[in-house]
Coordinates of C-alpha atoms and ligand atoms in Angstrom, one line a residue:
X1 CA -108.7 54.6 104.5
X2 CA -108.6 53.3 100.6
X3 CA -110.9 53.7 97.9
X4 CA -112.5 50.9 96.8
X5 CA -114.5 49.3 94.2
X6 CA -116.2 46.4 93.9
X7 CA -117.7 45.6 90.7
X8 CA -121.0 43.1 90.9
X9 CA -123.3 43.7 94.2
X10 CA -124.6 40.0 94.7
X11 CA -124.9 38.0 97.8
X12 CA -120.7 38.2 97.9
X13 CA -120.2 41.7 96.9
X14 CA -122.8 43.3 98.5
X15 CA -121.8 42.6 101.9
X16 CA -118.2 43.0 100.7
X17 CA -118.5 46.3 99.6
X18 CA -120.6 47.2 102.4
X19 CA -118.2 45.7 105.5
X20 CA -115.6 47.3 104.2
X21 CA -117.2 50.4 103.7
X22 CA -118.1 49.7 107.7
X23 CA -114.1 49.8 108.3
X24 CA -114.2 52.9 107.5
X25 CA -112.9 52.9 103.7
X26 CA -114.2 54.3 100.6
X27 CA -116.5 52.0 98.8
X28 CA -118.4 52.6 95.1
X29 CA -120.1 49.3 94.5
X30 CA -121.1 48.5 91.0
X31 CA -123.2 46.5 88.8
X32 CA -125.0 46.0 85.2
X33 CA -128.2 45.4 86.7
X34 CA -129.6 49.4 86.6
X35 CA -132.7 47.7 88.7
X36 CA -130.3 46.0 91.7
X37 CA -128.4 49.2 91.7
X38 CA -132.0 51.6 91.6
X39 CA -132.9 49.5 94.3
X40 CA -129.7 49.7 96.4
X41 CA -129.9 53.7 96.4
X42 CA -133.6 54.0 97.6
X43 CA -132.4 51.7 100.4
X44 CA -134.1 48.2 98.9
X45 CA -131.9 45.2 99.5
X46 CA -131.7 42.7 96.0
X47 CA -131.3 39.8 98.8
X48 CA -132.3 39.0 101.7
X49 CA -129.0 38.7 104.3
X50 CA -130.0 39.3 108.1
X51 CA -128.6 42.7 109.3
X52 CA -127.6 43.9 105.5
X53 CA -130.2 46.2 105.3
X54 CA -129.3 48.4 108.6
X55 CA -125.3 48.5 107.5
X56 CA -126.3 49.6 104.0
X57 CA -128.2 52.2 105.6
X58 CA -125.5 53.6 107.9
X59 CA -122.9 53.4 105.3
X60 CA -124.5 55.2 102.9
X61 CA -125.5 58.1 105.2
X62 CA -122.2 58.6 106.2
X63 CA -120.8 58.8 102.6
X64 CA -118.5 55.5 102.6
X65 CA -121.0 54.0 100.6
X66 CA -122.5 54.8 96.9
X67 CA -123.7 52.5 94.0
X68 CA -123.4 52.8 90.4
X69 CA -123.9 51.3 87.2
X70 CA -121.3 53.7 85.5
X71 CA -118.0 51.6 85.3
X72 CA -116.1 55.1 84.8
X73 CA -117.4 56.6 88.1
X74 CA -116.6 53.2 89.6
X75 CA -112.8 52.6 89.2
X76 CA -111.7 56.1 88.6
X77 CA -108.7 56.4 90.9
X78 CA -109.9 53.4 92.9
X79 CA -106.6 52.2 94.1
X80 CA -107.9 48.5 94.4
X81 CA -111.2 47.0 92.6
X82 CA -112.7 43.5 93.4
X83 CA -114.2 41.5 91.1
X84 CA -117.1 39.8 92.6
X85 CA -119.5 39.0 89.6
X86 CA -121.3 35.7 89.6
X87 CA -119.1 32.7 88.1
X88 CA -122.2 30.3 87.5
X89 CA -121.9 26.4 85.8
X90 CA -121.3 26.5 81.9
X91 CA -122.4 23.6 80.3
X92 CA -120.4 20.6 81.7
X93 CA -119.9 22.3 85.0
X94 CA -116.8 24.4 84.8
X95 CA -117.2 27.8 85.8
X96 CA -118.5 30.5 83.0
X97 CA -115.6 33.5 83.5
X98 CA -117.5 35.7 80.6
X99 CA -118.6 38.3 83.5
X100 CA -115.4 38.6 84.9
X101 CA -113.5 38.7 81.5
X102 CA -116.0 42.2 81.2
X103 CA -114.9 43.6 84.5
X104 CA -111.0 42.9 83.7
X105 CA -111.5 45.0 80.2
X106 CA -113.4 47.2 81.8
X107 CA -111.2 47.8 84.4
X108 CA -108.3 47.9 81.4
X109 CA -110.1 50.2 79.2
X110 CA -110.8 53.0 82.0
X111 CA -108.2 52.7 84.3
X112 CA -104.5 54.5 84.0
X113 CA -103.3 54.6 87.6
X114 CA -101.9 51.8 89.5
X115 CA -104.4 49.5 90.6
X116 CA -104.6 46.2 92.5
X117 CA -107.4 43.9 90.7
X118 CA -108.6 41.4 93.6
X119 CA -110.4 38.4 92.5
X120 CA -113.6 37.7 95.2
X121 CA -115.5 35.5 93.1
X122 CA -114.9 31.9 93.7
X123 CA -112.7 31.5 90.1
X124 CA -110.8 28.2 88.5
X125 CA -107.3 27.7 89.6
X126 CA -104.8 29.8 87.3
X127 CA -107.9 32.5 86.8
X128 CA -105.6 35.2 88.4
X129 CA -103.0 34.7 85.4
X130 CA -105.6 34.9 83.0
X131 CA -107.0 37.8 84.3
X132 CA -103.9 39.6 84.2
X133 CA -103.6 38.3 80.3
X134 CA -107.1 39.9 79.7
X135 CA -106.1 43.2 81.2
X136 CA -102.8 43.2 79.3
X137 CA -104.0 42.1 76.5
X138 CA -106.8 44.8 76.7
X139 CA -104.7 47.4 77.0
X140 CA -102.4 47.1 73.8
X141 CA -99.2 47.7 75.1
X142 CA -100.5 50.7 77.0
X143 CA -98.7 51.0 79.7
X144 CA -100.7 50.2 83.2
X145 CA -98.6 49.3 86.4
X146 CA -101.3 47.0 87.9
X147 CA -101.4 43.6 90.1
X148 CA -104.1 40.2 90.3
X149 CA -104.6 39.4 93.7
X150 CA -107.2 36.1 94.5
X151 CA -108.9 36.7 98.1
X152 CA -111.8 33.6 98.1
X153 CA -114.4 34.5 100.3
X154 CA -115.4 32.3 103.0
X155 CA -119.0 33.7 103.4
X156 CA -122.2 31.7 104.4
X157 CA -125.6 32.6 103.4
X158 CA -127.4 34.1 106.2
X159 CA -124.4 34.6 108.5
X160 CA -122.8 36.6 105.9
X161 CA -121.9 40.0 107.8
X162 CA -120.4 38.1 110.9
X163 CA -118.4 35.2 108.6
X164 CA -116.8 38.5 107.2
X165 CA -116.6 40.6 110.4
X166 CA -115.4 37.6 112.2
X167 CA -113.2 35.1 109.8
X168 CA -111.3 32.3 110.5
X169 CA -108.8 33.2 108.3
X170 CA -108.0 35.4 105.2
X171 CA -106.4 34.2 102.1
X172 CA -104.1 36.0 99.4
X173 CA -102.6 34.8 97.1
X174 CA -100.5 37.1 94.7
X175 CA -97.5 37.0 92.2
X176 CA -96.4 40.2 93.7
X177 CA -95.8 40.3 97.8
X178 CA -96.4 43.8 98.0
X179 CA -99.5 43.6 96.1
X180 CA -101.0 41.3 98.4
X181 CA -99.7 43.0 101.8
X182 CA -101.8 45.9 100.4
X183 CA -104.4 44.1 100.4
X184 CA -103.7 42.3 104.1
X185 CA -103.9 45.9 105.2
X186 CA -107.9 46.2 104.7
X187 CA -108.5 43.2 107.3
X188 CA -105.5 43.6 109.6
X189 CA -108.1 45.5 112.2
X190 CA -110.0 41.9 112.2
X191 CA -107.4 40.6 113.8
X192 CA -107.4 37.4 112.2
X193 CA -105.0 34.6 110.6
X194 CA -104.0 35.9 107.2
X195 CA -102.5 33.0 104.9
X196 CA -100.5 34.9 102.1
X197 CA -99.7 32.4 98.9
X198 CA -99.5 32.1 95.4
X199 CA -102.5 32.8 93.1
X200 CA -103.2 29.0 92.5
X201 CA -102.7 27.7 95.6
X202 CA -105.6 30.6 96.8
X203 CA -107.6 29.6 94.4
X204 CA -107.1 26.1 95.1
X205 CA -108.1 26.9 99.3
X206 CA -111.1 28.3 98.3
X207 CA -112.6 25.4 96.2
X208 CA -110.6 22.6 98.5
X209 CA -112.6 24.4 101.5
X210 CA -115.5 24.5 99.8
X211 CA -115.3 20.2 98.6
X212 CA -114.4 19.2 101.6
X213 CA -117.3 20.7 103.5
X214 CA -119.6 19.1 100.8
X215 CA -117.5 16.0 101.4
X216 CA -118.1 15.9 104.7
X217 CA -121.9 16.2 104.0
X218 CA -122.0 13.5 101.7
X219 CA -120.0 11.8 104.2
X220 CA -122.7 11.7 107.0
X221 CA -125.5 11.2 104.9
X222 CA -123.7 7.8 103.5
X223 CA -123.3 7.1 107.3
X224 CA -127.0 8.0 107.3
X225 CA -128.6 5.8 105.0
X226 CA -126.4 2.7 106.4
X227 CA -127.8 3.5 110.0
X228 CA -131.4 3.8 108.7
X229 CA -130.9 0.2 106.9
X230 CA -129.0 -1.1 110.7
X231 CA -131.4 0.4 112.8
X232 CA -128.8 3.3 114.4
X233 CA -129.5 7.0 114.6
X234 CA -127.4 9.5 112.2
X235 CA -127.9 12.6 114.9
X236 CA -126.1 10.4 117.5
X237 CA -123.4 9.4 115.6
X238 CA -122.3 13.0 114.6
X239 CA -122.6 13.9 117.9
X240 CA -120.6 10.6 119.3
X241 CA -118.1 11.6 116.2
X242 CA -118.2 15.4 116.4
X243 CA -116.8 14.8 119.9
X244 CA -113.7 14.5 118.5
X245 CA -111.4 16.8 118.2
X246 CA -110.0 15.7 115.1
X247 CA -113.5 15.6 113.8
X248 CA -115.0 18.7 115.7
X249 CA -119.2 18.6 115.4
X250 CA -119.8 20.9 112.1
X251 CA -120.9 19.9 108.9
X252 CA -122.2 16.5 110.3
X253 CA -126.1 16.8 109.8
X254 CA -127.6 14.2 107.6
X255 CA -130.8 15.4 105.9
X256 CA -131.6 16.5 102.4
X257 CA -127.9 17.4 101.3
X258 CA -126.4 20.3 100.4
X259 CA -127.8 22.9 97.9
X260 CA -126.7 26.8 97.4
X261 CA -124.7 29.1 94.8
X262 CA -121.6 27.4 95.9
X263 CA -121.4 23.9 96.5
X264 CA -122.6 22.4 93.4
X265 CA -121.6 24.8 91.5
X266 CA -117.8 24.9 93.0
X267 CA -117.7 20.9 93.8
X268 CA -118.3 20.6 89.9
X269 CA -116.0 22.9 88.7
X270 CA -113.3 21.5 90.6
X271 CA -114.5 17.8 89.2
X272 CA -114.0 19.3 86.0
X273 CA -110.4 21.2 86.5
X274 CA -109.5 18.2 87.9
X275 CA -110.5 15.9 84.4
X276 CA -108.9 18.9 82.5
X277 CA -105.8 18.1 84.0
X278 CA -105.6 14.4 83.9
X279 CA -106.6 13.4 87.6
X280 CA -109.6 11.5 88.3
X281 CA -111.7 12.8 90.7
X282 CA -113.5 9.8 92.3
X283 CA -114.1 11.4 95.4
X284 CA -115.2 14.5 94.2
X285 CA -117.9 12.3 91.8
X286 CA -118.9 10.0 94.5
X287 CA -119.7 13.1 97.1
X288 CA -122.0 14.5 94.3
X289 CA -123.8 11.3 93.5
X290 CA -124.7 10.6 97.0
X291 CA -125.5 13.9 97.6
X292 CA -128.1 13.6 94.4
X293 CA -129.4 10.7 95.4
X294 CA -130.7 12.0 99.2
X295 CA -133.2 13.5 97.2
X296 CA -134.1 10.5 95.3
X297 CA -134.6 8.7 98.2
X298 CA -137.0 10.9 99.8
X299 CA -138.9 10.3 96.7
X300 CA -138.9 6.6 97.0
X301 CA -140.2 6.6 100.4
X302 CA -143.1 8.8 99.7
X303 CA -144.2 6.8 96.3
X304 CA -144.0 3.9 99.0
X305 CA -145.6 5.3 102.4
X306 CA -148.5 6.6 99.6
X307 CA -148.9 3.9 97.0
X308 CA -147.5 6.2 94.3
X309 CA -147.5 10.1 93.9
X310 CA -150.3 10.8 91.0
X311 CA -152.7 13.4 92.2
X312 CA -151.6 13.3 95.8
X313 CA -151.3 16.4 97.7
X314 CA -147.8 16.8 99.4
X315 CA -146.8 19.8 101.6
X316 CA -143.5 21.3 101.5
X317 CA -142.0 23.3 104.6
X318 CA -139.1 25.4 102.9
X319 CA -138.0 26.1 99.8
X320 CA -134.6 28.5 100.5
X321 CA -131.5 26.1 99.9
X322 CA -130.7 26.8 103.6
X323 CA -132.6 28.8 106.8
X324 CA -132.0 32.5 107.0
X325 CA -132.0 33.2 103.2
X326 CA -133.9 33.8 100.4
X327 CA -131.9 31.7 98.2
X328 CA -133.3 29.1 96.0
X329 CA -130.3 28.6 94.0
X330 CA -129.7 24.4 93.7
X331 CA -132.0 24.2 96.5
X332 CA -132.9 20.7 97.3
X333 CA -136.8 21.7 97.5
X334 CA -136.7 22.6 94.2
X335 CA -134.7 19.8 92.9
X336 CA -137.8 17.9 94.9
X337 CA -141.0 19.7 93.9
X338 CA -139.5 18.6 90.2
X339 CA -139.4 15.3 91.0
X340 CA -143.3 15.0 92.8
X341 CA -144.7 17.4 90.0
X342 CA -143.1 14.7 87.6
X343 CA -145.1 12.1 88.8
X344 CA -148.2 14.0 89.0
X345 CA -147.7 15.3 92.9
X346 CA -149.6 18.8 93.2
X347 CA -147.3 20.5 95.5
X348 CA -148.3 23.2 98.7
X349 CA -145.3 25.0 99.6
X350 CA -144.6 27.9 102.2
X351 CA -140.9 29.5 103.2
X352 CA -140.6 32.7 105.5
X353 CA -138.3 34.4 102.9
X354 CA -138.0 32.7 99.5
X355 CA -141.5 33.0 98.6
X356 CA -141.2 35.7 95.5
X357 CA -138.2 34.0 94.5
X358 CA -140.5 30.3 94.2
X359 CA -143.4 32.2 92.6
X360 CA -141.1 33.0 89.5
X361 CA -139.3 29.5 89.8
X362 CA -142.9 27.3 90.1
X363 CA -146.3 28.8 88.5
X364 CA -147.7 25.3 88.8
X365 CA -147.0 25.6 93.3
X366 CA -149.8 26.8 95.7
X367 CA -148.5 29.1 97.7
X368 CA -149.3 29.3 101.3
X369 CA -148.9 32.0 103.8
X370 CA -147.8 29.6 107.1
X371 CA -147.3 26.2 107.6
X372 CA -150.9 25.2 108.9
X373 CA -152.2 26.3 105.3
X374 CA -149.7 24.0 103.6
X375 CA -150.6 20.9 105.8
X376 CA -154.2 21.5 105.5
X377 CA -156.1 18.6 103.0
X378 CA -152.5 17.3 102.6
X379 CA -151.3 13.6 102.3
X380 CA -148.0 14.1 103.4
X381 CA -145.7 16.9 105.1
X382 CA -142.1 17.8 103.7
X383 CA -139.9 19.6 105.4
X384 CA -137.3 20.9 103.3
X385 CA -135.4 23.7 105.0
X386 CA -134.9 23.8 108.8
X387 CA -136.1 27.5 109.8
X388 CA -136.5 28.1 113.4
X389 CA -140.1 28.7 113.0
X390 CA -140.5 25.4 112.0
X391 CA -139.0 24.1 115.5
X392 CA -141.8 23.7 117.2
X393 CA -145.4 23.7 115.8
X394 CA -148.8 22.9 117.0
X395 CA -148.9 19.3 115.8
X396 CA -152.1 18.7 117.2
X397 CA -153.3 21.5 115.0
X398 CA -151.3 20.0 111.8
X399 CA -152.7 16.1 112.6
X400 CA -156.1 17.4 112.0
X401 CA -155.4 19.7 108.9
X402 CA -153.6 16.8 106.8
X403 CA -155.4 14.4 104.8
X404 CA -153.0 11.2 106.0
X405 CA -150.9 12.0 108.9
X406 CA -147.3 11.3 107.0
X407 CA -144.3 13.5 108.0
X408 CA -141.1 13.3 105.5
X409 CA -138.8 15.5 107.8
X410 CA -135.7 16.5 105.7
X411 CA -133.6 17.9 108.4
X412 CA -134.0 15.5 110.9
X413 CA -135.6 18.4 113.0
X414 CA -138.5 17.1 115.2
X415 CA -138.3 14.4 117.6
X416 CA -139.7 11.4 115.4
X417 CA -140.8 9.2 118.8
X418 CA -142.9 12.4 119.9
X419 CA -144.5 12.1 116.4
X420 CA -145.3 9.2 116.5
X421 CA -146.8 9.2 119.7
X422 CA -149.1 12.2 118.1
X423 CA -150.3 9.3 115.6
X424 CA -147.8 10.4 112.6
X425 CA -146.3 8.3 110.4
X426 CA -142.7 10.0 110.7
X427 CA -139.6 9.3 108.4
X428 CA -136.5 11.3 109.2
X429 CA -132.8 10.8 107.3
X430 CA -130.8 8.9 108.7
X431 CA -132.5 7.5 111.4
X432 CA -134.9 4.7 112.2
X433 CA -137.9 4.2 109.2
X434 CA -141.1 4.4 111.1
X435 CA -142.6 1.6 113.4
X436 CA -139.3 -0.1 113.6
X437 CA -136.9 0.5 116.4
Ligands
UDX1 C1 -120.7 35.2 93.1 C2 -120.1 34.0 92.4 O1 -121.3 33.3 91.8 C3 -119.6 33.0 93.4 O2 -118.9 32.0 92.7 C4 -118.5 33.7 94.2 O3 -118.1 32.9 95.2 C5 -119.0 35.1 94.7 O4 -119.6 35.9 93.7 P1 -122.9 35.8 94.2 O5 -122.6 37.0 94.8 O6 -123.9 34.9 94.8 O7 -121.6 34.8 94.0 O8 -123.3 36.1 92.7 P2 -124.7 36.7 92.2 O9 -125.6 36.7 93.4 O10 -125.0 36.0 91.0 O11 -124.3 38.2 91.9 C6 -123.5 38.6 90.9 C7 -123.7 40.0 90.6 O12 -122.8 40.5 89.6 C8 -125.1 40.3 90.0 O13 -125.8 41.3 90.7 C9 -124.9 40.7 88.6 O14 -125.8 41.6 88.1 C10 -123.5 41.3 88.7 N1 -122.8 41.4 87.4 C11 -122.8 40.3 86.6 C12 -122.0 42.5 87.1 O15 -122.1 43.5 87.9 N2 -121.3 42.6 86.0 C13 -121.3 41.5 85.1 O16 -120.7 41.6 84.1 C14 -122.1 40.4 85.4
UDX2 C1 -120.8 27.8 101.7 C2 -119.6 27.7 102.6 O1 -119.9 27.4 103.9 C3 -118.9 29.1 102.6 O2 -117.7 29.1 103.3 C4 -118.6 29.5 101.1 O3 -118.1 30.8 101.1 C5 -119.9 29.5 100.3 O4 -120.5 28.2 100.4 P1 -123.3 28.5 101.9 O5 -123.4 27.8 100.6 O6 -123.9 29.9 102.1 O7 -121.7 28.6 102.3 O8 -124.0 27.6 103.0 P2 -123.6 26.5 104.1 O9 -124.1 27.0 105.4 O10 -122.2 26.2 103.9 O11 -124.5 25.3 103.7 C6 -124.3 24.8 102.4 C7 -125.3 23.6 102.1 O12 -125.0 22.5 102.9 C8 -126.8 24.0 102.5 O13 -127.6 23.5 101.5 C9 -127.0 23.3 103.8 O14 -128.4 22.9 104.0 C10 -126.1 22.1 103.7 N1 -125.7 21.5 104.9 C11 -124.8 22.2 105.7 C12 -126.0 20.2 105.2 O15 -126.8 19.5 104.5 N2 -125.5 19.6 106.4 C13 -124.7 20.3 107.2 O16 -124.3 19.8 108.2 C14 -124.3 21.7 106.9

């Protein structure tokens, strides 16, 4: 058992603190925000992360859990405190490190035995050095015995709990061995590859993992909007790729791109170390331009399929970046309800989890409680984000609520011929433009 700390209780540290917590370790998670933490400790989850809620619960009640704003209570005699504060886009896209500059001084300014400082947040390459500069730095020439570790997290949004439970790997990267094997020690009982390195090269899996997912994204939606131009299907491709083994099947779906608190954010700020240090990153640029532009094309097909987007109506299905969260960080339903609401488009939108999140983000949006009230009076359907209870509904029902029977499916995730069959005009990504083969 070790005592723990985790400072900043976001998507990332949240189910940090609380999984470890779960392996039966000591756990104080903290934050600035007095109302996240109020919340946490009458049992009210800040975020919405399937299964969360239930492991807060037990962990708390059997004392491995607490929360706290107090940054003394936090890291006294915590033997190793991770740093998991956001790390959002400055203004030309490299990553803003003024939160976790305040969690290294605070950590300098309260703590006086030896401590390991772990990095979680996804953080620049050569951010563990600086750290350690801040904390010395802090201190004065007070003496501290202390060690940076970086250990990126590999956690998806929605599956957030298993990706930690279950990893494919864990990373480490530290200038001192022992340091890091300390850390090792918290996930040995996961029984998993862990990949012990250097700081930089840690930091540099993280946002390499990170790129080339994106990359591969970017990759199939290229793929994509050549097939919809020669008359192939995307979703066959990936699966005639994904087949094999040097390709495997993930990461492969065309649709509207990727969105999140992660890939932009980390694709941009390793665009941007990379200029810094006098490499071009043409790949890097190229896999966000075409990533941008599946947006912009959705929006070109709809002006088209309506003869133009002033006061039409258009439904949107989704507004989460991704299904099983309530995340509308970068989501690409937001980056499209700009773009329609630019040209005059009034928008109905419904999402099973993200709606308090769009209220805040949209007070121009009608917000509907199901999909049949956002397809009702409608010219055209959006779907934006593929939640399962999306999969299959009562078209019939939806043919007769819309104004024009025009279905923009995002996530390539209904079966266009059966659509069109029903009488809908049905674009998907990727994939044949309706009424030609
Ligand atoms: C964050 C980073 O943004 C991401 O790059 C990294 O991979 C994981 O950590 P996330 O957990 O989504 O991701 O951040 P966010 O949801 O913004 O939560 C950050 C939390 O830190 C917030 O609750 C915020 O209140 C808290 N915080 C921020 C502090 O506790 N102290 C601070 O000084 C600043
Ligand atoms: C990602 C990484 O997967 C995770 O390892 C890292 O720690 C944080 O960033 P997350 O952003 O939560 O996780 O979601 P992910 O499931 O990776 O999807 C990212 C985006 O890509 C979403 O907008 C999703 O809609 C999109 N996506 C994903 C595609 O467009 N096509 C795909 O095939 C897969």
């Amino acid at each position: 058992m070790t005592k723990i700390c985790v400072i900043g209780t976001g998507y990332v540290g949240l189910v940090t603190g609380t999984c470890f917590a779960d392996l039966g370790n000591d756990v104080v998670c903290l934050d600035v925000d007095e109302t996240r933490i109020s919340k946490l400790k009458n049992g009210i989850m800040p975020i919405y992360e399937p299964g969360l809620e239930q492991l807060v619960a037990q962990n708390v009640r059997a004392g491995r859990l607490v929360f706290t704003t107090n940054y003394p209570d936090a890291v006294k005699d915590t033997e190793i405190a991770f740093i998991a504060v956001g790390t959002p886009s400055g203004v030309d896209g490299e990553a803003d490190l003024q939160y976790v500059r305040s969690a290294a001084e605070a950590i300098a300014d309260l703590v006086d035995t030896p401590i390991i400082v772990v990095n979680k947040s996804t953080v620049p390459v050569g951010t563990g050095d600086w750290v350690a500069d801040v904390i010395k730095k802090r201190r004065g020439g007070k003496p501290l015995e202390f060690h940076v570790v970086s250990n990126p997290e590999f956690l998806r949004e929605g599956s957030a709990i298993n990706d930690f439970m279950n990893p494919d790997r864990v990373v480490l990267g530290s200038t001192e061995r022992e340091a890091a094997n300390k850390v090792a020690e918290l996930y040995l009982t996961l029984r998993c590859p862990i990949v012990v390195t250097d700081l930089r090269t840690a930091e540099m899996i993280k946002y390499a993992s990170n790129a080339f997912l994106a990359t591969r994204i970017s990759f199939i939606n290229e793929i994509g909007n050549m097939c919809e131009e020669m008359g192939a299907d995307v979703k066959e491709v990936a699966r005639g790729m994904g087949l094999d083994k040097r390709i495997g099947p993930s990461f492969l779906d065309a649709g509207l791109g990727w969105g999140g608190s992660c890939f932009p954010k980390d694709v941009k700020a390793l665009a941007h170390m990379a200029v810094l240090h006098g490499t071009h990153p043409q790949l890097l640029q190229a896999v966000m331009e075409i990533n941008r532009n599946q947006r912009r094309r959705v929006i070109v097909k709809l002006r088209k399929a309506l003869g133009g987007l002033n006061d039409r109506e258009i439904g949107v299905l989704g507004l989460a970046f991704k299904p099983n969260t309530d995340d509308m960080r970068e989501a690409p339903a937001v980056e499209l309800i700009h773009l329609l609401q630019n040209e005059g488009a009034h928008i109905k939108a419904y999402d099973p989890q993200a709606m308090e999140n769009a209220g805040q983000m949209f007070p121009r949006l009608t917000l509907c409680n199901n999909p049949y009230e956002v397809a009702e009076g409608v010219d055209a359907l959006v779907l934006a984000t593929e939640w399962n209870e999306f999969k299959q509904l009562d078209f019939e029902r939806i043919h007769e609520l819309m104004r024009q029977p025009i279905i923009m499916d995002g996530r390539n995730l209904w079966d266009g011929d059966r659509l069109r069959e029903q009488g809908f005009t049905y674009y998907g990504v990727g994939r044949a433009v309706n009424g030609q083969d």
